Structures are given as structure tokens and as C-alpha cells.
Amino acid sequence: MVFSGIVLKFPYWIYWQICRLFNRLDGVVFYLDSEHDYAVIEYMLPYIKGDYKICVRNRKVARALWNVSFIQADAWPCCPSVLIMTRHAFHRFPIQAITKIGMRHGPYHFKKMISSKKYNAFDLYLFTSEKEVSIAAKTGVKSGLAGGYPRLDAFRDPRVIDLMHKLQRQEGMKADKQTILFTATWDQSGVSAIDKWIDHLAEQKEKYNVVVSLHPIMSQHYVDKARSVDGIYIAESHQLPAYMLLADVMVSDTSSVIAEFCALNKPIITFRVNPGPRLSEEIQLMIKDISLQIDGMDELCPALQKYLLQPDLKQKRRTFWNEVIFDDVHAVQGKRAADCINNFIAEQQK
């Protein structure tokens, strides 16, 4: 348990018990550690049976969620009887009597799985596919169930499609140029390639429509570098699904956003990185299998040319890995996840 959990445990326990005594528990609560977590649950919420509440880490996150998505959320503390979260934030809810349901905040496990104890601390944990449940079970996870990845439903959302068309018409976007989406995982992860392309954006904008998506906690100097380049487009978190629909090609490294773009079965180019200790062999194989890998920016144009000459290049491998990661990209993922949660809660309440 983190230090704050030790400090908070006793006063929170008293607060929660008082709420239970006076029948003031909040019932089903979705806890979001950041505003970015909302994208994971957004397309599941319409299928959740009964009332629920959204609770966020603090007022800053609540304001950000309202400013971007007009979602009303309460700042922690809250007192759930059933807690659903996309993080392992047990230190904020140190009550064994709370039913805890976990979900991935990104698709699949792009790093080696953490200790099974972390997953088994949940009464139910939704992995993104049957394959991932099987992998987790081999490490000792007993709480796993395949619940899909609700964020994929964004690609069918009329609002996202409408936003994509608006972005397509924004000033400077040229219909006769390919649109390339550059993205990177956190620079301090040890498996990011942002340093290989961040200083080359200005030259790329002359040949392509350039869109950049940065990890939510990317170091500020990389953010500043990207924002300083005139004529490129920065994909904010809520715009990313629309920009993925718009993009012709993604250029990345080991970011889990690759899996979402793979679900669209579009061309992917990745920079080779030195595999860190948390990058599993399976993920290394998957990235190599679904993308053309390069070492430097001088190889980008030849890789793009390969895709132009062979439009079906890597398509079959992307289809294969889509089934591994998501089971069925055509399913209504939000309903699938909600059904798992609804059924579990109903069983708990019998």
C-alpha cells in the first residue's frame, strides 16, 4: 500500500462505516484517476443497469472532465458499495467490504503483466480478450473475465465521425497529402522513440498532413517542441479517435495506441527500440508482425512507399492480432463490458 493509503485508511474507514450505518453509501461508483480514463468507460455507461455515480481523483480532474466532455463528476472521497475503476487505486478505497471491479485503461497488456495479487485484489477484472484472460490465468490471476475494450466503440460514434470530417476540413489540411499520425509512449518508459522524430516534424509537414499525439504524462519539453512547430496538428486526448479515423498511417513505437489503430486495419510504421525489462516477447512480436519497422527517419519514406505499392501489406497479420487483442473488433464492446458488470453485480446481490 502506498504511504497515502496508510494515512487515509482509518479516517476513510470511519467515514465509509458512518455512510453505511445511515444508508448513505453511493452504490455503484466509477472512479477515474484522470480525465483520460473517461474514454475507457464512456461507451459502456449507456448499458449499465441502475444508477451509478462518477467520482474522480480531485476537483482539478472534475473541472477538466466538465470542460472537455461536460460530464458531471464528484471529487473523491466517495463511499461506494460497488467500485469500478481503470487503475489500481486501492489506497483510496481501503475497505474490504467494497466490491471492486477493474478494467484496463489501455488495450491489452503492452508491458509484462504485474503481480497476480494486483489483479486478484479485484473481485472481478475485465481483460480485453479471451486470450488475455488465458495469459493472466497462467500467472495466477483468478478474477479475470473477457470484457472487450469499450473505447473501440468510438470509431462508430456519429459524433466522432462528425468531428473527423471537421478536422479534415480545418485550415491547412490538404486532401492531396497523406495524413500521418505520429504518437509515442511515455518518454521515460525506456521503450519510447519520440526522440527519433520530434525534431523532424517541420520537414515532414511539407510532404504530409502531420498529426501528433503525445502520452498524457510526456515530459514537458517534448510537448513544447511539438507545439512549437507551425503547420502541424496536435491531437488532444478527446480528439484522438477522430484523428485515427482520419489518418492514413500511424508512426509509433511501443504505445498501446497501436492496438486501437490496428483495429482499424490501417498501415502502421514503428521505430525499433531497445526492449526494456517490461516489454514482453509477445508484444515485441506483435508490433513487428503488424507494422513495418524502421530505425530512423530516413527510412520513413521508403516504408510509406511500400504500403502505397502494396495496399494489403500486413492486413492479414493485423486481422490475426485483432482477434488476439479484442476477440471481435466488430462487436459492441461497451455492451459486452457492461453485460459482464451487470451480471456480476446481480450475482453479488442475490
Short mmCIF file of C-alpha atoms in Angstrom, two decimals:
data_model
loop_
_atom_site.label_atom_id
_atom_site.label_comp_id
_atom_site.label_asym_id
_atom_site.label_seq_id
_atom_site.Cartn_x
_atom_site.Cartn_y
_atom_site.Cartn_z
CA MET A 1 0.00 0.00 0.00
CA VAL A 2 1.26 3.49 -0.81
CA PHE A 3 2.01 5.89 2.05
CA SER A 4 -1.13 7.97 1.43
CA GLY A 5 -3.18 4.79 1.81
CA ILE A 6 -1.74 4.21 5.27
CA VAL A 7 -2.55 7.79 6.30
CA LEU A 8 -6.06 7.68 4.84
CA LYS A 9 -7.06 4.18 5.88
CA PHE A 10 -8.50 4.83 9.35
CA PRO A 11 -10.34 8.14 8.69
CA TYR A 12 -11.74 6.76 5.42
CA TRP A 13 -12.86 3.58 7.21
CA ILE A 14 -14.76 5.66 9.77
CA TYR A 15 -16.32 7.82 7.02
CA TRP A 16 -17.40 4.79 4.97
CA GLN A 17 -18.85 2.98 8.02
CA ILE A 18 -20.87 6.06 9.02
CA CYS A 19 -22.27 6.31 5.49
CA ARG A 20 -23.21 2.63 5.56
CA LEU A 21 -24.79 2.98 9.01
CA PHE A 22 -27.04 5.80 7.82
CA ASN A 23 -27.72 4.15 4.45
CA ARG A 24 -25.76 6.85 2.59
CA LEU A 25 -23.44 4.70 0.51
CA ASP A 26 -23.12 5.83 -3.10
CA GLY A 27 -23.94 2.44 -4.62
CA VAL A 28 -22.17 1.79 -7.94
CA VAL A 29 -19.28 4.22 -8.46
CA PHE A 30 -16.92 4.61 -11.41
CA TYR A 31 -13.64 6.03 -10.14
CA LEU A 32 -11.44 7.95 -12.61
CA ASP A 33 -7.88 8.81 -11.65
CA SER A 34 -7.60 11.26 -14.57
CA GLU A 35 -9.93 12.76 -17.16
CA HIS A 36 -8.36 10.48 -19.77
CA ASP A 37 -9.86 7.43 -18.03
CA TYR A 38 -13.36 8.53 -19.01
CA ALA A 39 -12.72 7.42 -22.61
CA VAL A 40 -12.45 3.81 -21.38
CA ILE A 41 -15.89 3.73 -19.75
CA GLU A 42 -17.81 6.23 -21.91
CA TYR A 43 -19.30 3.69 -24.31
CA MET A 44 -20.12 1.25 -21.54
CA LEU A 45 -22.21 3.61 -19.42
CA PRO A 46 -25.40 3.52 -21.56
CA TYR A 47 -25.63 -0.24 -20.92
CA ILE A 48 -25.11 -0.15 -17.14
CA LYS A 49 -28.30 -1.15 -15.32
CA GLY A 50 -29.44 1.03 -12.45
CA ASP A 51 -27.99 4.20 -11.02
CA TYR A 52 -24.29 4.96 -10.85
CA LYS A 53 -22.02 7.82 -9.90
CA ILE A 54 -18.74 9.09 -11.35
CA CYS A 55 -16.06 10.01 -8.81
CA VAL A 56 -12.69 11.48 -9.77
CA ARG A 57 -9.37 11.97 -8.05
CA ASN A 58 -9.79 15.65 -7.21
CA ARG A 59 -11.54 18.86 -8.24
CA LYS A 60 -8.94 19.56 -10.91
CA VAL A 61 -9.86 16.35 -12.71
CA ALA A 62 -13.56 17.10 -12.22
CA ARG A 63 -13.12 20.51 -13.89
CA ALA A 64 -11.13 19.01 -16.76
CA LEU A 65 -13.80 16.36 -17.34
CA TRP A 66 -16.51 19.02 -17.40
CA ASN A 67 -14.55 21.37 -19.66
CA VAL A 68 -13.84 18.67 -22.25
CA SER A 69 -16.86 16.37 -22.09
CA PHE A 70 -19.46 18.24 -19.99
CA ILE A 71 -19.52 15.29 -17.60
CA GLN A 72 -20.59 15.97 -14.04
CA ALA A 73 -18.35 14.16 -11.56
CA ASP A 74 -17.80 14.35 -7.83
CA ALA A 75 -14.32 14.69 -6.38
CA TRP A 76 -13.04 11.98 -4.05
CA PRO A 77 -13.87 10.94 -1.32
CA CYS A 78 -16.90 8.88 -2.15
CA CYS A 79 -18.35 5.80 -0.49
CA PRO A 80 -19.20 3.07 -2.99
CA SER A 81 -20.69 -0.31 -2.30
CA VAL A 82 -19.52 -1.33 -5.77
CA LEU A 83 -16.37 0.29 -7.17
CA ILE A 84 -15.35 0.16 -10.85
CA MET A 85 -12.00 1.64 -11.83
CA THR A 86 -9.41 1.55 -14.59
CA ARG A 87 -6.47 1.90 -12.19
CA HIS A 88 -5.19 0.01 -9.14
CA ALA A 89 -6.08 2.84 -6.75
CA PHE A 90 -6.88 0.65 -3.75
CA HIS A 91 -5.25 3.11 -1.35
CA ARG A 92 -8.21 5.45 -1.87
CA PHE A 93 -10.76 2.77 -1.01
CA PRO A 94 -9.20 0.65 1.78
CA ILE A 95 -12.41 -1.20 2.67
CA GLN A 96 -12.66 -4.95 2.10
CA ALA A 97 -16.47 -4.81 2.08
CA ILE A 98 -16.45 -2.78 -1.16
CA THR A 99 -16.99 -4.95 -4.24
CA LYS A 100 -14.17 -3.99 -6.60
CA ILE A 101 -14.25 -4.36 -10.39
CA GLY A 102 -11.22 -3.47 -12.50
CA MET A 103 -10.73 -2.62 -16.17
CA ARG A 104 -7.74 -1.88 -18.37
CA HIS A 105 -7.07 1.82 -19.05
CA GLY A 106 -5.44 0.81 -22.34
CA PRO A 107 -5.92 -2.11 -24.72
CA TYR A 108 -4.31 -5.43 -23.83
CA HIS A 109 -1.06 -5.69 -21.84
CA PHE A 110 1.65 -3.81 -23.67
CA LYS A 111 4.03 -4.48 -20.82
CA LYS A 112 4.64 -7.65 -18.86
CA MET A 113 1.78 -8.33 -16.52
CA ILE A 114 2.16 -7.10 -12.98
CA SER A 115 1.82 -9.43 -10.00
CA SER A 116 -1.32 -11.55 -9.93
CA LYS A 117 -2.00 -10.14 -6.46
CA LYS A 118 -2.77 -6.78 -8.07
CA TYR A 119 -5.46 -8.34 -10.25
CA ASN A 120 -6.80 -10.71 -7.58
CA ALA A 121 -7.35 -7.73 -5.27
CA PHE A 122 -10.35 -7.10 -7.55
CA ASP A 123 -13.42 -9.29 -7.21
CA LEU A 124 -13.69 -9.09 -11.00
CA TYR A 125 -11.16 -7.85 -13.53
CA LEU A 126 -12.10 -7.31 -17.16
CA PHE A 127 -9.36 -8.11 -19.64
CA THR A 128 -9.77 -7.20 -23.29
CA SER A 129 -9.93 -10.72 -24.76
CA GLU A 130 -10.17 -14.44 -24.01
CA LYS A 131 -6.50 -14.76 -24.96
CA GLU A 132 -5.50 -12.17 -22.39
CA VAL A 133 -7.58 -13.93 -19.72
CA SER A 134 -5.73 -17.15 -20.53
CA ILE A 135 -2.34 -15.43 -20.26
CA ALA A 136 -3.36 -13.85 -16.93
CA ALA A 137 -4.63 -17.18 -15.57
CA LYS A 138 -1.23 -18.77 -16.19
CA THR A 139 0.30 -16.13 -13.88
CA GLY A 140 -2.20 -16.94 -11.11
CA VAL A 141 -4.97 -14.43 -11.83
CA LYS A 142 -8.32 -15.85 -10.69
CA SER A 143 -10.55 -12.80 -11.09
CA GLY A 144 -10.26 -12.40 -14.88
CA LEU A 145 -13.04 -12.28 -17.44
CA ALA A 146 -13.01 -11.19 -21.09
CA GLY A 147 -14.88 -7.89 -21.29
CA GLY A 148 -13.64 -6.34 -24.52
CA TYR A 149 -12.42 -2.77 -24.87
CA PRO A 150 -15.29 -0.21 -24.90
CA ARG A 151 -13.15 2.59 -26.34
CA LEU A 152 -13.26 0.88 -29.74
CA ASP A 153 -16.92 1.88 -29.99
CA ALA A 154 -15.74 5.46 -30.51
CA PHE A 155 -14.91 4.58 -34.12
CA ARG A 156 -18.64 4.04 -34.77
CA ASP A 157 -19.85 7.05 -32.79
CA PRO A 158 -21.57 9.59 -35.13
CA ARG A 159 -20.13 12.42 -33.01
CA VAL A 160 -16.59 11.14 -33.55
CA ILE A 161 -17.20 10.65 -37.26
CA ASP A 162 -18.58 14.19 -37.49
CA LEU A 163 -15.51 15.50 -35.65
CA MET A 164 -13.29 13.60 -38.08
CA HIS A 165 -14.93 15.41 -41.00
CA LYS A 166 -14.46 18.77 -39.25
CA LEU A 167 -10.80 18.04 -38.64
CA GLN A 168 -10.45 17.05 -42.28
CA ARG A 169 -11.69 20.49 -43.30
CA GLN A 170 -9.55 22.52 -40.89
CA GLU A 171 -7.19 25.14 -42.25
CA GLY A 172 -4.04 23.74 -43.81
CA MET A 173 -5.24 20.15 -44.11
CA LYS A 174 -4.57 19.12 -47.74
CA ALA A 175 -6.72 16.46 -49.40
CA ASP A 176 -3.91 15.55 -51.80
CA LYS A 177 -1.47 14.69 -48.99
CA GLN A 178 -1.30 11.59 -46.84
CA THR A 179 -2.17 12.18 -43.20
CA ILE A 180 0.37 10.70 -40.80
CA LEU A 181 -0.32 10.33 -37.10
CA PHE A 182 2.87 10.37 -35.01
CA THR A 183 2.47 9.03 -31.49
CA ALA A 184 4.77 7.79 -28.76
CA THR A 185 4.61 6.19 -25.37
CA TRP A 186 5.94 7.95 -22.26
CA ASP A 187 9.49 9.14 -22.86
CA GLN A 188 10.72 7.83 -19.50
CA SER A 189 9.37 4.32 -20.09
CA GLY A 190 12.62 3.22 -21.73
CA VAL A 191 10.75 2.00 -24.82
CA SER A 192 9.74 5.32 -26.40
CA ALA A 193 11.01 6.55 -29.77
CA ILE A 194 9.85 10.14 -29.54
CA ASP A 195 13.44 11.38 -29.73
CA LYS A 196 13.74 9.82 -33.21
CA TRP A 197 11.03 12.01 -34.79
CA ILE A 198 10.25 15.00 -32.60
CA ASP A 199 12.93 17.18 -34.26
CA HIS A 200 11.86 16.24 -37.80
CA LEU A 201 8.24 17.37 -37.80
CA ALA A 202 8.88 20.64 -39.66
CA GLU A 203 10.36 18.85 -42.66
CA GLN A 204 7.60 16.23 -42.70
CA LYS A 205 4.80 18.82 -42.85
CA GLU A 206 5.96 19.81 -46.34
CA LYS A 207 5.13 16.34 -47.65
CA TYR A 208 2.30 15.17 -45.38
CA ASN A 209 -0.51 16.33 -43.15
CA VAL A 210 1.20 15.78 -39.80
CA VAL A 211 -0.76 14.98 -36.64
CA VAL A 212 0.97 14.43 -33.27
CA SER A 213 -0.47 12.63 -30.26
CA LEU A 214 1.54 12.64 -27.04
CA HIS A 215 1.31 10.45 -23.96
CA PRO A 216 -0.65 12.19 -21.14
CA ILE A 217 2.43 12.40 -18.92
CA MET A 218 5.02 13.06 -21.65
CA SER A 219 7.86 15.29 -20.42
CA GLN A 220 7.02 18.94 -20.94
CA HIS A 221 9.99 19.72 -23.18
CA TYR A 222 8.72 17.24 -25.78
CA VAL A 223 5.24 18.74 -25.55
CA ASP A 224 6.72 22.22 -26.03
CA LYS A 225 8.76 21.05 -29.03
CA ALA A 226 5.71 19.61 -30.77
CA ARG A 227 3.54 22.64 -30.07
CA SER A 228 6.24 24.98 -31.39
CA VAL A 229 6.06 23.56 -34.93
CA ASP A 230 3.72 25.63 -37.13
CA GLY A 231 1.53 23.80 -39.59
CA ILE A 232 1.11 20.52 -37.74
CA TYR A 233 -1.89 19.37 -35.71
CA ILE A 234 -1.84 18.32 -32.05
CA ALA A 235 -4.38 15.62 -31.23
CA GLU A 236 -5.85 16.30 -27.82
CA SER A 237 -6.99 13.24 -25.88
CA HIS A 238 -10.68 13.63 -26.77
CA GLN A 239 -9.80 14.14 -30.46
CA LEU A 240 -7.63 11.05 -30.83
CA PRO A 241 -10.29 8.60 -32.09
CA ALA A 242 -11.34 11.12 -34.77
CA TYR A 243 -7.73 11.69 -35.81
CA MET A 244 -7.18 7.92 -36.00
CA LEU A 245 -10.15 7.66 -38.36
CA LEU A 246 -8.68 10.49 -40.42
CA ALA A 247 -5.07 9.24 -40.53
CA ASP A 248 -3.78 7.14 -43.41
CA VAL A 249 -0.79 5.83 -41.45
CA MET A 250 0.35 5.69 -37.82
CA VAL A 251 4.02 6.09 -36.86
CA SER A 252 4.75 4.91 -33.33
CA ASP A 253 6.96 2.81 -31.05
CA THR A 254 5.53 0.56 -28.32
CA SER A 255 2.49 2.68 -27.43
CA SER A 256 -0.72 0.75 -26.74
CA VAL A 257 -2.49 3.19 -29.08
CA ILE A 258 -1.06 0.93 -31.79
CA ALA A 259 -3.66 -1.68 -30.86
CA GLU A 260 -6.52 0.77 -31.35
CA PHE A 261 -5.18 1.80 -34.76
CA CYS A 262 -4.66 -1.86 -35.62
CA ALA A 263 -8.40 -2.38 -35.01
CA LEU A 264 -8.97 -0.04 -37.97
CA ASN A 265 -6.66 -2.28 -40.04
CA LYS A 266 -4.65 0.64 -41.35
CA PRO A 267 -0.90 0.79 -42.11
CA ILE A 268 1.45 1.09 -39.13
CA ILE A 269 5.14 2.00 -39.04
CA THR A 270 7.12 1.57 -35.82
CA PHE A 271 10.58 2.57 -34.71
CA ARG A 272 12.69 -0.23 -33.30
CA VAL A 273 13.58 0.40 -29.67
CA ASN A 274 15.79 -1.44 -27.22
CA PRO A 275 13.40 -3.81 -25.45
CA GLY A 276 13.10 -2.85 -21.82
CA PRO A 277 12.56 -5.37 -18.99
CA ARG A 278 8.78 -4.79 -19.00
CA LEU A 279 8.31 -5.20 -22.77
CA SER A 280 7.17 -8.81 -23.24
CA GLU A 281 8.36 -11.02 -26.09
CA GLU A 282 4.76 -11.39 -27.25
CA ILE A 283 4.30 -7.64 -27.62
CA GLN A 284 7.62 -7.30 -29.43
CA LEU A 285 6.47 -10.00 -31.85
CA MET A 286 3.05 -8.38 -32.29
CA ILE A 287 4.49 -4.95 -33.07
CA LYS A 288 6.94 -6.44 -35.58
CA ASP A 289 4.16 -8.53 -37.12
CA ILE A 290 1.61 -5.75 -37.71
CA SER A 291 3.97 -2.94 -38.71
CA LEU A 292 6.92 -2.05 -40.89
CA GLN A 293 9.80 -1.38 -38.54
CA ILE A 294 12.42 1.30 -39.12
CA ASP A 295 15.44 2.63 -37.26
CA GLY A 296 15.45 6.27 -38.33
CA MET A 297 13.53 8.97 -40.14
CA ASP A 298 15.49 8.34 -43.34
CA GLU A 299 13.59 5.04 -43.63
CA LEU A 300 10.12 6.58 -43.24
CA CYS A 301 9.50 7.49 -46.89
CA PRO A 302 10.58 4.07 -48.21
CA ALA A 303 8.26 2.38 -45.70
CA LEU A 304 5.35 4.59 -46.77
CA GLN A 305 6.13 3.76 -50.38
CA LYS A 306 5.92 0.04 -49.62
CA TYR A 307 2.40 0.49 -48.30
CA LEU A 308 1.42 2.53 -51.37
CA LEU A 309 2.72 -0.21 -53.68
CA GLN A 310 1.14 -3.00 -51.59
CA PRO A 311 -2.13 -1.75 -50.06
CA ASP A 312 -2.82 -5.15 -48.48
CA LEU A 313 0.62 -5.38 -46.84
CA LYS A 314 0.32 -6.65 -43.23
CA GLN A 315 -3.51 -6.75 -43.39
CA LYS A 316 -3.79 -10.45 -42.59
CA ARG A 317 -1.43 -10.13 -39.65
CA ARG A 318 -3.35 -7.15 -38.29
CA THR A 319 -6.56 -9.18 -38.56
CA PHE A 320 -4.92 -12.05 -36.68
CA TRP A 321 -3.72 -9.83 -33.84
CA ASN A 322 -7.05 -8.01 -33.64
CA GLU A 323 -8.62 -11.33 -32.69
CA VAL A 324 -5.93 -11.91 -30.09
CA ILE A 325 -6.29 -8.46 -28.53
CA PHE A 326 -10.03 -7.80 -28.85
CA ASP A 327 -11.69 -11.12 -29.86
CA ASP A 328 -14.04 -9.33 -32.26
CA VAL A 329 -13.47 -5.72 -33.31
CA HIS A 330 -16.95 -5.62 -34.83
CA ALA A 331 -18.73 -6.39 -31.53
CA VAL A 332 -20.35 -3.64 -29.46
CA GLN A 333 -17.58 -3.51 -26.91
CA GLY A 334 -19.35 -1.25 -24.42
CA LYS A 335 -22.31 -3.61 -24.17
CA ARG A 336 -20.01 -6.58 -23.77
CA ALA A 337 -18.22 -4.99 -20.82
CA ALA A 338 -21.45 -3.71 -19.27
CA ASP A 339 -23.06 -7.15 -19.51
CA CYS A 340 -20.15 -8.63 -17.56
CA ILE A 341 -20.51 -5.99 -14.86
CA ASN A 342 -24.31 -6.12 -14.70
CA ASN A 343 -24.30 -9.92 -14.38
CA PHE A 344 -21.59 -9.87 -11.73
CA ILE A 345 -23.37 -7.25 -9.61
CA ALA A 346 -26.66 -9.14 -9.92
CA GLU A 347 -24.98 -12.33 -8.68
CA GLN A 348 -23.40 -10.46 -5.77
CA GLN A 349 -26.76 -9.07 -4.73
CA LYS A 350 -28.56 -12.44 -4.64
#
